[in-house]
Tab-separated table of C-alpha atoms in Angstrom:
chain	number	residue	atom	x	y	z
S	1470	MET	CA	10.688	-10.383	-14.658
S	1471	LEU	CA	12.172	-8.695	-11.574
S	1472	ALA	CA	10.080	-5.587	-12.234
S	1473	SER	CA	6.863	-7.631	-12.327
S	1474	ILE	CA	7.812	-9.421	-9.112
S	1475	LEU	CA	8.517	-6.147	-7.317
S	1476	VAL	CA	5.297	-4.545	-8.583
S	1477	ALA	CA	3.386	-7.661	-7.500
S	1478	LEU	CA	5.003	-7.409	-4.062
S	1479	VAL	CA	3.846	-3.799	-3.700
S	1480	ALA	CA	0.350	-4.813	-4.857
S	1481	ALA	CA	0.297	-7.683	-2.351
S	1482	LEU	CA	1.370	-5.338	0.458
S	1483	HIS	CA	-1.507	-3.001	-0.346
S	1484	PHE	CA	-3.978	-5.846	-0.534
S	1485	TYR	CA	-2.721	-6.912	2.913
S	1486	PHE	CA	-3.215	-3.335	4.156
S	1487	LEU	CA	-6.772	-3.463	2.775
S	1488	VAL	CA	-7.493	-6.624	4.751
S	1489	LEU	CA	-5.941	-5.268	7.949
S	1490	GLU	CA	-7.700	-1.908	7.737
S	1491	MET	CA	-11.102	-3.075	6.540
S	1492	PHE	CA	-11.539	-6.341	8.420
S	1493	PHE	CA	-9.047	-6.538	11.293
S	1494	TRP	CA	-8.607	-2.932	12.436
S	1495	ASP	CA	-10.336	-3.496	15.779
S	1496	LYS	CA	-9.247	-7.135	16.137
S	1497	PRO	CA	-6.038	-8.242	17.899
S	1498	LEU	CA	-4.134	-8.623	14.598
S	1499	GLY	CA	-4.986	-5.107	13.408
S	1500	ARG	CA	-4.486	-3.487	16.791
S	1501	LYS	CA	-1.068	-5.116	17.103
S	1502	ALA	CA	-0.033	-4.196	13.535
S	1503	PHE	CA	-0.905	-0.537	14.043
S	1504	GLY	CA	-0.250	-0.220	17.797
S	1505	LEU	CA	-3.839	0.714	18.650
S	1506	THR	CA	-5.766	0.694	21.864
S	1507	PRO	CA	-9.121	-1.101	21.727
S	1508	GLU	CA	-10.922	2.212	22.302
S	1509	PHE	CA	-9.139	4.026	19.485
S	1510	ALA	CA	-9.600	1.081	17.123
S	1511	THR	CA	-13.331	1.043	17.774
S	1512	ALA	CA	-13.664	4.818	17.414
S	1513	SER	CA	-11.688	4.949	14.141
S	1514	LYS	CA	-12.968	1.753	12.500
S	1515	ALA	CA	-14.938	3.537	9.753
S	1516	LEU	CA	-11.976	5.762	8.860
S	1517	ALA	CA	-9.686	2.730	8.691
S	1518	ALA	CA	-12.113	0.911	6.392
S	1519	ASN	CA	-12.097	3.905	4.065
S	1520	GLN	CA	-8.304	3.952	4.101
S	1521	GLY	CA	-8.268	0.207	3.412
S	1522	LEU	CA	-10.473	0.714	0.372
S	1523	TYR	CA	-7.977	3.199	-1.052
S	1524	ASN	CA	-5.185	0.697	-0.506
S	1525	GLY	CA	-7.299	-1.789	-2.434
S	1526	PHE	CA	-7.479	0.621	-5.360
S	1527	LEU	CA	-3.688	0.883	-5.345
S	1528	ALA	CA	-3.394	-2.914	-5.337
S	1529	ALA	CA	-5.941	-3.193	-8.149
S	1530	GLY	CA	-4.177	-0.591	-10.273
S	1531	LEU	CA	-0.807	-2.260	-9.851
S	1532	SER	CA	-2.331	-5.648	-10.660
S	1533	TRP	CA	-3.940	-4.163	-13.761
S	1534	GLY	CA	-0.576	-2.808	-14.884
S	1535	ILE	CA	1.050	-6.212	-14.393
S	1536	CYS	CA	-1.710	-7.954	-16.371
S	1537	LEU	CA	-1.140	-5.613	-19.305
S	1538	GLY	CA	2.547	-6.512	-19.476
S	1539	ASP	CA	4.599	-3.972	-21.445
S	1540	ALA	CA	1.417	-2.083	-22.340
S	1541	GLY	CA	0.895	-1.429	-18.619
S	1542	PHE	CA	4.103	0.583	-18.231
S	1543	SER	CA	2.334	3.930	-17.684
S	1544	ILE	CA	-0.235	2.394	-15.360
S	1545	LYS	CA	2.477	0.822	-13.208
S	1546	LEU	CA	4.343	4.146	-13.091
S	1547	PHE	CA	1.227	6.038	-12.057
S	1548	PHE	CA	0.201	3.666	-9.283
S	1549	LEU	CA	3.759	3.253	-7.983
S	1550	ALA	CA	4.054	7.052	-7.852
S	1551	CYS	CA	0.786	7.152	-5.885
S	1552	VAL	CA	2.196	4.622	-3.418
S	1553	ILE	CA	5.411	6.632	-3.045
S	1554	VAL	CA	3.443	9.837	-2.388
S	1555	ALA	CA	1.202	8.035	0.126
S	1556	GLY	CA	4.211	6.498	1.874
S	1557	SER	CA	5.978	9.856	2.012
S	1558	PHE	CA	2.889	11.613	3.357
S	1559	GLY	CA	2.418	8.879	5.951
S	1560	ALA	CA	6.041	9.261	7.005
S	1561	LEU	CA	5.624	13.016	7.440
S	1562	THR	CA	2.297	12.878	9.263
S	1563	VAL	CA	2.218	9.580	11.170
S	1564	SER	CA	5.466	7.598	11.342
S	1565	ARG	CA	8.704	7.349	9.356
S	1566	LYS	CA	8.230	3.591	9.491
S	1567	ILE	CA	5.482	3.955	6.860
S	1568	PHE	CA	8.003	5.184	4.312
S	1569	PHE	CA	10.132	2.086	4.749
S	1570	ILE	CA	7.185	-0.309	4.630
S	1571	GLN	CA	5.323	1.397	1.788
S	1572	GLY	CA	7.592	3.854	0.002
S	1573	VAL	CA	10.866	1.965	-0.284
S	1574	PRO	CA	9.383	-1.142	-1.959
S	1575	ALA	CA	7.511	1.141	-4.385
S	1576	ILE	CA	10.692	3.087	-5.182
S	1577	LEU	CA	12.577	-0.155	-5.872
S	1578	ALA	CA	9.723	-1.381	-8.070
S	1579	LEU	CA	9.591	1.946	-9.912
S	1580	ILE	CA	13.323	1.852	-10.636
S	1581	SER	CA	13.016	-1.731	-11.805
S	1582	VAL	CA	10.074	-0.886	-14.090
S	1583	PHE	CA	12.060	1.965	-15.636
S	1584	LEU	CA	15.131	-0.204	-16.145
S	1585	SER	CA	13.128	-3.018	-17.716
S	1586	HIS	CA	11.354	-0.788	-20.219
């Protein structure tokens, strides 16, 4: 049960990222969340929407794995690994904060999935 809750939390985070990046990037909520100037937010809006779509795919994959229950073990592992890689890359290229927001929850979920299987 804990594994499913943690995977669902990671999926919810990525759905939230989708919403922020696709719909609120250049709005006060998105600019505050990502520390953006209005000019940069406007100039990078299309790139952020693309990034948000990818976060949606991560959320969808994790949700799919949860829906499959035990049969979704491999799917959960794959998508959690993708999140960990994305969080690590973000930490190396943008901000270490990304690893703690994205990578750490995925690592905890991955460990929990392994232990529950």
